[in-house]
mmCIF file of C-alpha atoms and ligand atoms in Angstrom:
data_model
loop_
_atom_site.group_PDB
_atom_site.id
_atom_site.type_symbol
_atom_site.label_atom_id
_atom_site.label_comp_id
_atom_site.label_asym_id
_atom_site.label_seq_id
_atom_site.Cartn_x
_atom_site.Cartn_y
_atom_site.Cartn_z
ATOM 1 C CA ILE Y 1 30.933 -43.089 13.971
ATOM 2 C CA LEU Y 2 28.415 -45.916 13.703
ATOM 3 C CA ARG Y 3 29.783 -49.281 14.563
ATOM 4 C CA ILE Y 4 27.392 -51.986 13.217
ATOM 5 C CA SER Y 5 28.083 -55.726 14.847
ATOM 6 C CA ASN Y 6 26.001 -58.888 15.091
ATOM 7 C CA ARG Y 7 23.294 -56.281 14.353
ATOM 8 C CA THR Y 8 23.872 -53.911 16.970
ATOM 9 C CA VAL Y 9 24.579 -50.250 16.650
ATOM 10 C CA THR Y 10 26.914 -48.577 19.092
ATOM 11 C CA MET Y 11 27.434 -44.940 18.442
ATOM 12 C CA ALA Y 12 31.514 -44.118 19.057
ATOM 13 C CA PRO Y 13 31.345 -41.739 22.420
ATOM 14 C CA SER Y 14 32.846 -38.930 20.052
ATOM 15 C CA ALA Y 15 29.450 -38.797 18.209
ATOM 16 C CA VAL Y 16 27.314 -38.854 21.121
ATOM 17 C CA THR Y 17 28.979 -35.622 23.014
ATOM 18 C CA PRO Y 18 26.024 -33.738 24.611
ATOM 19 C CA PRO Y 19 24.796 -30.766 22.805
ATOM 20 C CA GLN Y 20 27.217 -27.970 23.730
ATOM 21 C CA LYS Y 21 26.114 -24.960 25.369
ATOM 22 C CA PRO Y 22 26.205 -22.226 22.865
ATOM 23 C CA ALA Y 23 29.456 -20.520 23.346
ATOM 24 C CA VAL Y 24 28.790 -16.759 24.395
ATOM 25 C CA LEU Y 25 30.457 -14.699 22.159
ATOM 26 C CA ALA Y 26 31.471 -11.426 23.775
ATOM 27 C CA THR Y 27 33.078 -10.141 20.423
ATOM 28 C CA LYS Y 28 32.310 -6.879 18.808
ATOM 29 C CA SER Y 29 29.323 -6.821 17.197
ATOM 30 C CA VAL Y 30 29.831 -6.924 13.241
ATOM 31 C CA ALA Y 31 28.552 -3.000 13.652
ATOM 32 C CA GLY Y 32 31.920 -2.707 15.614
ATOM 33 C CA ALA Y 33 29.919 -1.491 18.675
ATOM 34 C CA GLU Y 34 31.211 -2.239 22.211
ATOM 35 C CA PRO Y 35 29.807 -5.807 23.374
ATOM 36 C CA LEU Y 36 27.533 -5.845 26.368
ATOM 37 C CA SER Y 37 29.349 -6.401 29.511
ATOM 38 C CA THR Y 38 28.458 -9.902 31.158
ATOM 39 C CA GLU Y 39 26.704 -7.773 34.048
ATOM 40 C CA GLU Y 40 24.924 -6.112 31.585
ATOM 41 C CA ARG Y 41 23.750 -9.393 29.599
ATOM 42 C CA LYS Y 42 22.504 -10.577 33.070
ATOM 43 C CA THR Y 43 20.374 -7.708 33.301
ATOM 44 C CA LEU Y 44 18.904 -7.708 29.990
ATOM 45 C CA SER Y 45 15.232 -7.901 30.421
ATOM 46 C CA HIS Y 46 12.217 -7.461 27.875
ATOM 47 C CA PRO Y 47 8.298 -7.632 28.466
ATOM 48 C CA LEU Y 48 7.971 -10.736 26.120
ATOM 49 C CA LEU Y 49 11.034 -12.063 26.974
ATOM 50 C CA SER Y 50 10.684 -15.316 29.610
ATOM 51 C CA LEU Y 51 6.750 -14.681 29.901
ATOM 52 C CA PHE Y 52 6.321 -18.142 30.194
ATOM 53 C CA SER Y 53 8.245 -19.739 33.015
ATOM 54 C CA SER Y 54 8.669 -22.583 30.766
ATOM 55 C CA TRP Y 55 7.507 -23.100 26.908
ATOM 56 C CA ASP Y 56 6.643 -26.874 27.964
ATOM 57 C CA ASN Y 57 3.534 -25.563 29.596
ATOM 58 C CA PHE Y 58 2.626 -23.270 26.593
ATOM 59 C CA THR Y 59 -0.669 -22.951 25.157
ATOM 60 C CA PHE Y 60 -2.950 -20.867 23.518
ATOM 61 C CA SER Y 61 -6.726 -19.923 24.560
ATOM 62 C CA PRO Y 62 -8.930 -22.653 23.125
ATOM 63 C CA ILE Y 63 -10.969 -22.033 19.711
ATOM 64 C CA ARG Y 64 -13.218 -23.233 17.572
ATOM 65 C CA GLU Y 65 -12.223 -23.095 13.297
ATOM 66 C CA SER Y 66 -15.637 -21.434 12.688
ATOM 67 C CA THR Y 67 -14.952 -18.470 15.226
ATOM 68 C CA VAL Y 68 -12.237 -17.647 13.229
ATOM 69 C CA SER Y 69 -13.875 -17.847 9.904
ATOM 70 C CA ARG Y 70 -16.913 -15.911 11.668
ATOM 71 C CA ALA Y 71 -14.396 -13.422 12.998
ATOM 72 C CA MET Y 72 -12.967 -12.609 9.633
ATOM 73 C CA THR Y 73 -16.479 -12.965 7.326
ATOM 74 C CA ARG Y 74 -18.828 -10.853 9.431
ATOM 75 C CA ARG Y 75 -16.066 -7.844 9.642
ATOM 76 C CA TYR Y 76 -15.346 -8.031 5.761
ATOM 77 C CA PHE Y 77 -18.798 -8.392 4.676
ATOM 78 C CA HIS Y 78 -19.755 -5.602 6.974
ATOM 79 C CA ASP Y 79 -17.114 -3.144 5.172
ATOM 80 C CA LEU Y 80 -17.955 -4.150 2.096
ATOM 81 C CA ASP Y 81 -21.826 -3.268 3.001
ATOM 82 C CA THR Y 82 -20.749 0.118 4.401
ATOM 83 C CA TYR Y 83 -18.347 1.066 2.180
ATOM 84 C CA THR Y 84 -20.485 0.389 -0.810
ATOM 85 C CA GLU Y 85 -21.446 4.097 -0.003
ATOM 86 C CA SER Y 86 -18.271 6.175 0.025
ATOM 87 C CA ASP Y 87 -17.751 9.575 0.297
ATOM 88 C CA ILE Y 88 -14.160 9.290 -1.957
ATOM 89 C CA THR Y 89 -12.804 6.377 -3.253
ATOM 90 C CA ILE Y 90 -9.242 5.948 -3.787
ATOM 91 C CA VAL Y 91 -8.002 3.798 -6.591
ATOM 92 C CA GLY Y 92 -4.558 2.512 -6.216
ATOM 93 C CA ALA Y 93 -2.555 2.285 -3.014
ATOM 94 C CA GLY Y 94 0.652 3.524 -4.136
ATOM 95 C CA SER Y 95 2.679 6.049 -2.596
ATOM 96 C CA ALA Y 96 0.407 8.701 -4.116
ATOM 97 C CA GLY Y 97 -2.653 6.971 -3.509
ATOM 98 C CA LEU Y 98 -1.622 6.455 0.105
ATOM 99 C CA SER Y 99 -0.349 9.754 0.748
ATOM 100 C CA CYS Y 100 -3.573 11.374 -0.689
ATOM 101 C CA ALA Y 101 -5.354 8.542 1.657
ATOM 102 C CA TYR Y 102 -3.325 10.074 4.756
ATOM 103 C CA ILE Y 103 -4.155 13.511 4.058
ATOM 104 C CA LEU Y 104 -7.972 13.180 3.338
ATOM 105 C CA GLY Y 105 -8.347 10.234 6.740
ATOM 106 C CA THR Y 106 -6.188 12.912 8.945
ATOM 107 C CA LEU Y 107 -8.233 15.633 7.711
ATOM 108 C CA ARG Y 108 -11.902 14.401 7.394
ATOM 109 C CA PRO Y 109 -12.284 11.951 9.882
ATOM 110 C CA ASP Y 110 -15.906 12.578 9.123
ATOM 111 C CA LEU Y 111 -15.779 11.133 5.582
ATOM 112 C CA ARG Y 112 -15.847 7.647 4.262
ATOM 113 C CA ILE Y 113 -12.694 6.673 1.966
ATOM 114 C CA SER Y 114 -12.438 3.617 0.647
ATOM 115 C CA ILE Y 115 -9.014 2.516 -1.061
ATOM 116 C CA LEU Y 116 -9.015 -0.308 -4.036
ATOM 117 C CA GLU Y 117 -5.699 -1.864 -4.497
ATOM 118 C CA ALA Y 118 -5.357 -4.674 -7.119
ATOM 119 C CA GLY Y 119 -2.613 -6.373 -5.629
ATOM 120 C CA VAL Y 120 -2.682 -8.485 -2.370
ATOM 121 C CA ALA Y 121 0.480 -6.138 -1.293
ATOM 122 C CA PRO Y 122 -0.661 -2.371 -1.371
ATOM 123 C CA GLY Y 123 2.578 -0.161 -1.839
ATOM 124 C CA GLY Y 124 3.089 -0.263 -5.836
ATOM 125 C CA GLY Y 125 6.260 0.299 -6.953
ATOM 126 C CA ALA Y 126 7.414 2.151 -3.170
ATOM 127 C CA TRP Y 127 8.471 -1.009 -1.873
ATOM 128 C CA LEU Y 128 11.911 -0.386 -3.233
ATOM 129 C CA GLY Y 129 13.624 2.953 -4.716
ATOM 130 C CA GLY Y 130 15.023 2.359 -7.936
ATOM 131 C CA GLN Y 131 16.622 -1.050 -9.969
ATOM 132 C CA LEU Y 132 15.481 -3.103 -6.757
ATOM 133 C CA PHE Y 133 17.634 -0.944 -4.936
ATOM 134 C CA SER Y 134 16.338 -0.308 -1.144
ATOM 135 C CA ALA Y 135 17.141 3.511 -0.622
ATOM 136 C CA MET Y 136 14.448 5.899 -1.746
ATOM 137 C CA VAL Y 137 14.956 9.532 -2.770
ATOM 138 C CA MET Y 138 12.892 12.317 -2.336
ATOM 139 C CA ARG Y 139 13.373 15.685 -3.615
ATOM 140 C CA LYS Y 140 12.809 18.569 -1.233
ATOM 141 C CA PRO Y 141 10.453 19.993 -0.311
ATOM 142 C CA ALA Y 142 8.859 16.530 0.029
ATOM 143 C CA GLN Y 143 10.326 15.984 3.335
ATOM 144 C CA ILE Y 144 7.679 18.083 4.655
ATOM 145 C CA PHE Y 145 5.426 15.001 4.467
ATOM 146 C CA LEU Y 146 7.597 12.408 5.822
ATOM 147 C CA ASP Y 147 8.064 14.923 8.879
ATOM 148 C CA GLN Y 148 4.482 14.825 9.104
ATOM 149 C CA VAL Y 149 4.153 11.200 8.882
ATOM 150 C CA GLY Y 150 7.488 10.563 10.745
ATOM 151 C CA VAL Y 151 9.462 8.743 8.439
ATOM 152 C CA PRO Y 152 13.153 9.152 9.389
ATOM 153 C CA TYR Y 153 15.532 10.508 6.372
ATOM 154 C CA GLU Y 154 19.116 11.368 5.886
ATOM 155 C CA ASP Y 155 19.374 15.140 4.967
ATOM 156 C CA GLU Y 156 21.076 15.710 1.672
ATOM 157 C CA GLY Y 157 20.663 19.081 0.877
ATOM 158 C CA ASP Y 158 18.290 19.336 -1.987
ATOM 159 C CA TYR Y 159 17.111 16.061 -1.278
ATOM 160 C CA VAL Y 160 16.859 13.545 1.601
ATOM 161 C CA VAL Y 161 16.954 9.568 1.350
ATOM 162 C CA VAL Y 162 14.902 7.109 3.105
ATOM 163 C CA LYS Y 163 17.134 4.326 3.762
ATOM 164 C CA HIS Y 164 14.378 2.118 2.710
ATOM 165 C CA ALA Y 165 11.673 2.579 0.329
ATOM 166 C CA ALA Y 166 9.495 0.020 2.448
ATOM 167 C CA LEU Y 167 9.981 2.261 5.867
ATOM 168 C CA PHE Y 168 8.385 4.873 4.006
ATOM 169 C CA THR Y 169 5.745 2.621 2.775
ATOM 170 C CA SER Y 170 4.992 0.704 5.919
ATOM 171 C CA THR Y 171 4.603 3.544 7.865
ATOM 172 C CA VAL Y 172 2.570 5.460 5.580
ATOM 173 C CA LEU Y 173 0.328 2.358 5.165
ATOM 174 C CA SER Y 174 0.547 1.558 9.363
ATOM 175 C CA LYS Y 175 -1.014 5.181 9.976
ATOM 176 C CA VAL Y 176 -3.571 5.163 6.956
ATOM 177 C CA LEU Y 177 -4.913 1.270 8.321
ATOM 178 C CA GLN Y 178 -5.333 2.790 11.551
ATOM 179 C CA MET Y 179 -7.810 5.485 10.835
ATOM 180 C CA ASP Y 180 -11.494 4.463 11.486
ATOM 181 C CA ASN Y 181 -12.829 6.056 8.366
ATOM 182 C CA VAL Y 182 -10.559 4.642 5.876
ATOM 183 C CA LYS Y 183 -10.922 0.783 4.554
ATOM 184 C CA LEU Y 184 -8.436 -0.825 2.331
ATOM 185 C CA PHE Y 185 -9.801 -3.497 0.009
ATOM 186 C CA ASN Y 186 -6.249 -4.886 -1.220
ATOM 187 C CA ALA Y 187 -6.562 -7.899 -3.955
ATOM 188 C CA THR Y 188 -9.377 -6.009 -5.288
ATOM 189 C CA THR Y 189 -9.117 -4.498 -8.798
ATOM 190 C CA VAL Y 190 -11.185 -1.375 -10.545
ATOM 191 C CA GLU Y 191 -12.496 -2.695 -13.323
ATOM 192 C CA ASP Y 192 -14.683 -0.083 -14.739
ATOM 193 C CA LEU Y 193 -16.158 3.173 -13.501
ATOM 194 C CA ILE Y 194 -19.975 4.058 -12.839
ATOM 195 C CA THR Y 195 -21.017 7.225 -14.771
ATOM 196 C CA ARG Y 196 -24.250 9.460 -14.658
ATOM 197 C CA GLN Y 197 -24.766 11.537 -17.443
ATOM 198 C CA ASP Y 198 -26.722 15.292 -17.032
ATOM 199 C CA GLN Y 199 -29.975 14.854 -19.115
ATOM 200 C CA GLU Y 200 -29.389 18.398 -20.403
ATOM 201 C CA THR Y 201 -26.286 18.918 -20.919
ATOM 202 C CA GLY Y 202 -25.409 15.439 -21.643
ATOM 203 C CA GLU Y 203 -22.045 15.938 -19.333
ATOM 204 C CA VAL Y 204 -20.971 12.689 -17.633
ATOM 205 C CA ARG Y 205 -20.224 12.489 -14.224
ATOM 206 C CA ILE Y 206 -18.030 9.820 -12.739
ATOM 207 C CA ALA Y 207 -19.930 8.741 -9.566
ATOM 208 C CA GLY Y 208 -18.382 5.190 -8.448
ATOM 209 C CA VAL Y 209 -16.260 2.206 -9.369
ATOM 210 C CA VAL Y 210 -17.134 -1.169 -10.504
ATOM 211 C CA THR Y 211 -15.095 -3.663 -8.524
ATOM 212 C CA ASN Y 212 -13.749 -7.264 -8.466
ATOM 213 C CA TRP Y 213 -11.515 -9.527 -7.038
ATOM 214 C CA THR Y 214 -8.135 -9.062 -8.947
ATOM 215 C CA LEU Y 215 -8.009 -12.897 -9.459
ATOM 216 C CA VAL Y 216 -11.480 -13.020 -10.672
ATOM 217 C CA SER Y 217 -10.701 -9.784 -13.016
ATOM 218 C CA MET Y 218 -7.457 -11.568 -14.202
ATOM 219 C CA HIS Y 219 -9.818 -14.509 -15.672
ATOM 220 C CA HIS Y 220 -12.391 -13.062 -17.372
ATOM 221 C CA ASP Y 221 -11.348 -14.258 -20.498
ATOM 222 C CA ASP Y 222 -11.382 -17.766 -19.515
ATOM 223 C CA GLN Y 223 -14.414 -18.062 -17.245
ATOM 224 C CA SER Y 224 -18.097 -17.480 -18.015
ATOM 225 C CA CYS Y 225 -19.374 -14.178 -16.798
ATOM 226 C CA MET Y 226 -18.300 -13.306 -13.421
ATOM 227 C CA ASP Y 227 -20.199 -9.962 -12.905
ATOM 228 C CA PRO Y 228 -18.266 -7.548 -10.794
ATOM 229 C CA ASN Y 229 -19.684 -5.323 -7.400
ATOM 230 C CA THR Y 230 -19.950 -1.843 -7.287
ATOM 231 C CA ILE Y 231 -19.019 1.130 -5.068
ATOM 232 C CA ASN Y 232 -21.143 4.644 -5.147
ATOM 233 C CA THR Y 233 -18.606 7.599 -4.067
ATOM 234 C CA ASN Y 234 -18.915 11.135 -4.871
ATOM 235 C CA VAL Y 235 -15.263 11.797 -5.822
ATOM 236 C CA VAL Y 236 -12.975 9.119 -7.307
ATOM 237 C CA ILE Y 237 -9.178 9.672 -6.675
ATOM 238 C CA SER Y 238 -7.508 7.626 -9.429
ATOM 239 C CA MET Y 239 -3.977 6.880 -8.696
ATOM 240 C CA THR Y 240 -3.298 3.386 -10.575
ATOM 241 C CA GLY Y 241 0.569 4.361 -11.835
ATOM 242 C CA HIS Y 242 2.211 4.043 -15.433
ATOM 243 C CA ASP Y 243 2.597 0.171 -15.946
ATOM 244 C CA GLY Y 244 1.627 -3.293 -14.439
ATOM 245 C CA PRO Y 245 -1.142 -5.183 -15.621
ATOM 246 C CA PHE Y 246 -3.478 -2.559 -14.432
ATOM 247 C CA GLY Y 247 -1.513 0.604 -14.929
ATOM 248 C CA ALA Y 248 -3.231 3.765 -15.761
ATOM 249 C CA PHE Y 249 -6.585 2.114 -15.373
ATOM 250 C CA SER Y 250 -9.363 5.051 -15.427
ATOM 251 C CA VAL Y 251 -7.714 7.264 -18.088
ATOM 252 C CA LYS Y 252 -7.551 4.455 -20.370
ATOM 253 C CA ARG Y 253 -11.191 3.384 -19.273
ATOM 254 C CA LEU Y 254 -12.242 7.232 -20.182
ATOM 255 C CA VAL Y 255 -10.588 6.872 -23.899
ATOM 256 C CA SER Y 256 -12.566 3.409 -24.358
ATOM 257 C CA MET Y 257 -16.024 5.339 -23.198
ATOM 258 C CA LYS Y 258 -15.062 8.004 -25.367
ATOM 259 C CA GLN Y 259 -15.109 10.658 -22.661
ATOM 260 C CA VAL Y 260 -11.465 11.674 -23.541
ATOM 261 C CA GLN Y 261 -9.997 11.395 -27.274
ATOM 262 C CA GLN Y 262 -6.763 10.049 -26.546
ATOM 263 C CA LEU Y 263 -3.855 9.651 -24.018
ATOM 264 C CA GLU Y 264 -0.870 11.606 -24.613
ATOM 265 C CA GLY Y 265 1.448 8.885 -23.114
ATOM 266 C CA MET Y 266 4.124 9.069 -20.807
ATOM 267 C CA ARG Y 267 7.414 10.611 -22.153
ATOM 268 C CA GLY Y 268 10.967 10.021 -21.736
ATOM 269 C CA LEU Y 269 12.712 10.728 -18.450
ATOM 270 C CA ASP Y 270 13.264 14.139 -17.455
ATOM 271 C CA MET Y 271 13.305 14.639 -13.343
ATOM 272 C CA GLY Y 272 13.353 18.182 -13.515
ATOM 273 C CA ARG Y 273 10.343 18.422 -15.836
ATOM 274 C CA ALA Y 274 8.553 15.786 -14.466
ATOM 275 C CA GLU Y 275 8.438 15.847 -10.996
ATOM 276 C CA ASP Y 276 6.790 20.058 -10.875
ATOM 277 C CA ALA Y 277 4.507 18.528 -13.540
ATOM 278 C CA ILE Y 278 3.014 15.735 -11.802
ATOM 279 C CA VAL Y 279 2.149 17.869 -8.838
ATOM 280 C CA LYS Y 280 1.293 20.910 -10.434
ATOM 281 C CA ASN Y 281 -1.054 19.050 -12.923
ATOM 282 C CA THR Y 282 -2.891 16.537 -10.308
ATOM 283 C CA ARG Y 283 -6.739 17.465 -11.076
ATOM 284 C CA GLU Y 284 -10.045 16.659 -11.750
ATOM 285 C CA ILE Y 285 -10.104 15.660 -15.201
ATOM 286 C CA VAL Y 286 -13.676 14.823 -15.823
ATOM 287 C CA PRO Y 287 -16.174 15.676 -13.318
ATOM 288 C CA GLY Y 288 -15.602 13.597 -10.393
ATOM 289 C CA LEU Y 289 -12.443 12.078 -11.329
ATOM 290 C CA ILE Y 290 -9.136 13.283 -10.152
ATOM 291 C CA VAL Y 291 -6.516 11.648 -11.311
ATOM 292 C CA GLY Y 292 -2.494 12.068 -10.276
ATOM 293 C CA GLY Y 293 0.681 10.156 -9.578
ATOM 294 C CA MET Y 294 2.237 8.543 -12.618
ATOM 295 C CA GLU Y 295 -1.187 7.688 -14.037
ATOM 296 C CA LEU Y 296 -1.246 11.484 -14.842
ATOM 297 C CA SER Y 297 1.695 11.189 -17.112
ATOM 298 C CA GLU Y 298 0.047 8.642 -19.427
ATOM 299 C CA PHE Y 299 -2.778 10.922 -19.307
ATOM 300 C CA ASP Y 300 -1.117 14.216 -19.964
ATOM 301 C CA GLY Y 301 2.054 13.056 -21.842
ATOM 302 C CA ALA Y 302 4.365 14.424 -18.764
ATOM 303 C CA ASN Y 303 7.910 12.707 -18.610
ATOM 304 C CA ARG Y 304 8.769 9.831 -16.285
ATOM 305 C CA MET Y 305 10.891 11.030 -13.190
ATOM 306 C CA GLY Y 306 12.723 7.764 -12.594
ATOM 307 C CA PRO Y 307 13.452 6.745 -8.905
ATOM 308 C CA THR Y 308 12.512 10.039 -7.231
ATOM 309 C CA PHE Y 309 9.455 10.069 -5.182
ATOM 310 C CA GLY Y 310 8.923 13.287 -4.125
ATOM 311 C CA ALA Y 311 5.961 14.016 -7.123
ATOM 312 C CA MET Y 312 4.258 10.819 -5.823
ATOM 313 C CA VAL Y 313 3.694 11.991 -2.184
ATOM 314 C CA LEU Y 314 3.009 15.870 -3.176
ATOM 315 C CA SER Y 315 0.603 14.974 -6.100
ATOM 316 C CA GLY Y 316 -1.476 12.760 -3.138
ATOM 317 C CA VAL Y 317 -1.431 16.185 -1.358
ATOM 318 C CA LYS Y 318 -2.954 17.952 -4.094
ATOM 319 C CA ALA Y 319 -5.407 15.194 -5.256
ATOM 320 C CA ALA Y 320 -6.332 15.263 -1.368
ATOM 321 C CA GLU Y 321 -6.856 19.132 -1.592
ATOM 322 C CA GLU Y 322 -8.658 19.046 -4.807
ATOM 323 C CA ALA Y 323 -11.222 16.278 -3.744
ATOM 324 C CA LEU Y 324 -12.014 18.392 -0.304
ATOM 325 C CA LYS Y 325 -13.220 21.279 -2.679
ATOM 326 C CA VAL Y 326 -15.788 18.956 -3.291
ATOM 327 C CA PHE Y 327 -16.849 18.869 0.107
ATOM 328 C CA GLU Y 328 -16.689 22.701 0.712
ATOM 329 C CA LEU Y 329 -19.212 23.406 -1.548
HETATM 330 O O1 48N D 401 3.352 3.029 -7.161
HETATM 331 P P1 48N D 401 2.231 2.888 -8.543
HETATM 332 O O2 48N D 401 2.377 2.041 -9.784
HETATM 333 O O3 48N D 401 1.711 4.094 -8.732
HETATM 334 P P2 48N D 401 2.017 5.738 -8.209
HETATM 335 O O4 48N D 401 1.477 6.798 -9.158
HETATM 336 O O5 48N D 401 1.452 5.873 -6.559
HETATM 337 O O6 48N D 401 3.916 5.774 -8.010
HETATM 338 C C1 48N D 401 4.524 5.739 -8.942
HETATM 339 C C2 48N D 401 5.681 5.294 -8.464
HETATM 340 O O7 48N D 401 6.043 4.044 -7.599
HETATM 341 C C3 48N D 401 6.717 5.505 -9.873
HETATM 342 O O8 48N D 401 6.289 4.869 -11.008
HETATM 343 C C4 48N D 401 8.061 6.153 -9.855
HETATM 344 C C5 48N D 401 8.070 7.176 -8.881
HETATM 345 N N1 48N D 401 8.771 5.971 -11.111
HETATM 346 C C6 48N D 401 8.577 6.873 -11.604
HETATM 347 C C7 48N D 401 8.947 6.229 -13.408
HETATM 348 O O9 48N D 401 9.681 7.397 -13.994
HETATM 349 O O10 48N D 401 9.816 5.042 -13.503
HETATM 350 O O11 48N D 401 0.768 2.354 -7.630
HETATM 351 C C8 48N D 401 -0.086 2.251 -8.472
HETATM 352 C C9 48N D 401 -1.101 0.787 -7.666
HETATM 353 C C10 48N D 401 -0.480 -0.345 -7.703
HETATM 354 O O12 48N D 401 -0.292 -0.774 -6.372
HETATM 355 C C11 48N D 401 -1.335 -1.320 -8.616
HETATM 356 O O13 48N D 401 -1.717 -2.681 -8.312
HETATM 357 C C12 48N D 401 -2.756 -0.378 -8.549
HETATM 358 O O14 48N D 401 -2.481 0.873 -8.126
HETATM 359 N N2 48N D 401 -3.668 -0.251 -9.530
HETATM 360 C C13 48N D 401 -5.186 -0.960 -9.281
HETATM 361 N N3 48N D 401 -5.608 -0.851 -7.961
HETATM 362 C C14 48N D 401 -6.924 -1.289 -8.396
HETATM 363 N N4 48N D 401 -7.528 -1.200 -9.152
HETATM 364 C C15 48N D 401 -6.929 -0.898 -10.682
HETATM 365 N N5 48N D 401 -7.640 -1.088 -11.824
HETATM 366 C C16 48N D 401 -5.587 -0.771 -10.546
HETATM 367 N N6 48N D 401 -4.745 -0.396 -11.486
HETATM 368 C C17 48N D 401 -3.548 0.110 -10.871
#
C-alpha cells in the first residue's frame, strides 16, 4: 500500500514483508509417490548441483566472437568439402531415412554417408504419433528395431507403443549423429539429381544429388539465379515422404526428367496392405536410386498406413540392405 504525502512515498509495512522462504511442501507428488523424507532431502546430491560455491562469482572462460565463428565455419565447410564425395547419400531424415542411416552407419563405418534434410529439424513426421498425439504405434515385428536402438516401449501384444514419438526420433537421431562416418546436412534441400548416361545403352544412372540451403531453394522464384552445390555419390537413398513442400522429391524428378512415365500416386489408408507393401517393395527403382518410406507409396501407388510407423523403420532396414549390395560387388 503506497502512501504518498508531502511528496514522500512510504510503503505500508504489509507491502514490504521480506520474501518468504519457499514453503517446503512435503506433500505427495502429483504422481502420488511417497514424498522424500526430510533426511533424504537433506542428503540429496547431484554432480551438477552446487558446483559453484556461489553463483555470484560464476563466470565462463573468456572467448572472442571470431573464435566462435571460426569454430563453426571451419567444421561446416570441412564437412561440405569431405562429403561432397560420399559413398551413400540419404535424402530425407524422417523415420525411414534415419532408420536406414542407423543400420548403414552401424554396419559399415568404412562408408562415408551424407544425409540431406530440407527441414531445420530432422525427423519428418515422426515427432508425433498421429493427429498431433504424442504416443507412437509400431506393429510387430518392428519392435526389434526399437530393441536394437534402445527405445523403450509398452508391449501390447501385436503392437508396441512408444510413449512419445519424440523419444523414438531423438534416440535414433542421437545414435546416428554420434557416428564418425555420417554427416547430417539439415536445412539443406536436394533440388535435383546428378545423372550419368551410358554411352552405349543410354541407361541413366543416378550419381549424386544437387543441393541448396532450403531457404534458398524456396526463393528461386523471387531471386535471380542462385546456383546449387553438388554431392557425388555411389548410391542415393530417397526417403522424402509423401507430403510437405518437398515430399516425394526424387520420384517426381524422375518423371520430370522423363526417366519414368508417371507416378501411381498414394492410395487410401489401409494399414494392413500399406505397411507390408512399403517394406517389401523398398528397392532400387532406377540404377543408383533406392526409394523407400512413404515416398515409395507415391511411386508404386501403395496405400497409406496412417499413424503407425513400423513400416518406416523396416523400410529403412530394407533400403540399407539394398544399398549394401552395391558395396558387396
Ligand atoms: O517423415 P517423412 O515425411 O517420411 P518417411 O517416409 O520417413 O516417414 C513417413 C511417416 O512420417 C508417415 O508419413 C506416416 C507413417 N504416415 C503415413 C500416412 O499414411 O500418413 O520424412 C521425410 C523427410 C522430411 O523431414 C522432409 O523435410 C525431407 O524428408 N525432405 C527432403 N530433404 C531434403 N531434400 C528434399 N528434396 C526433401 N524432400 C523431403
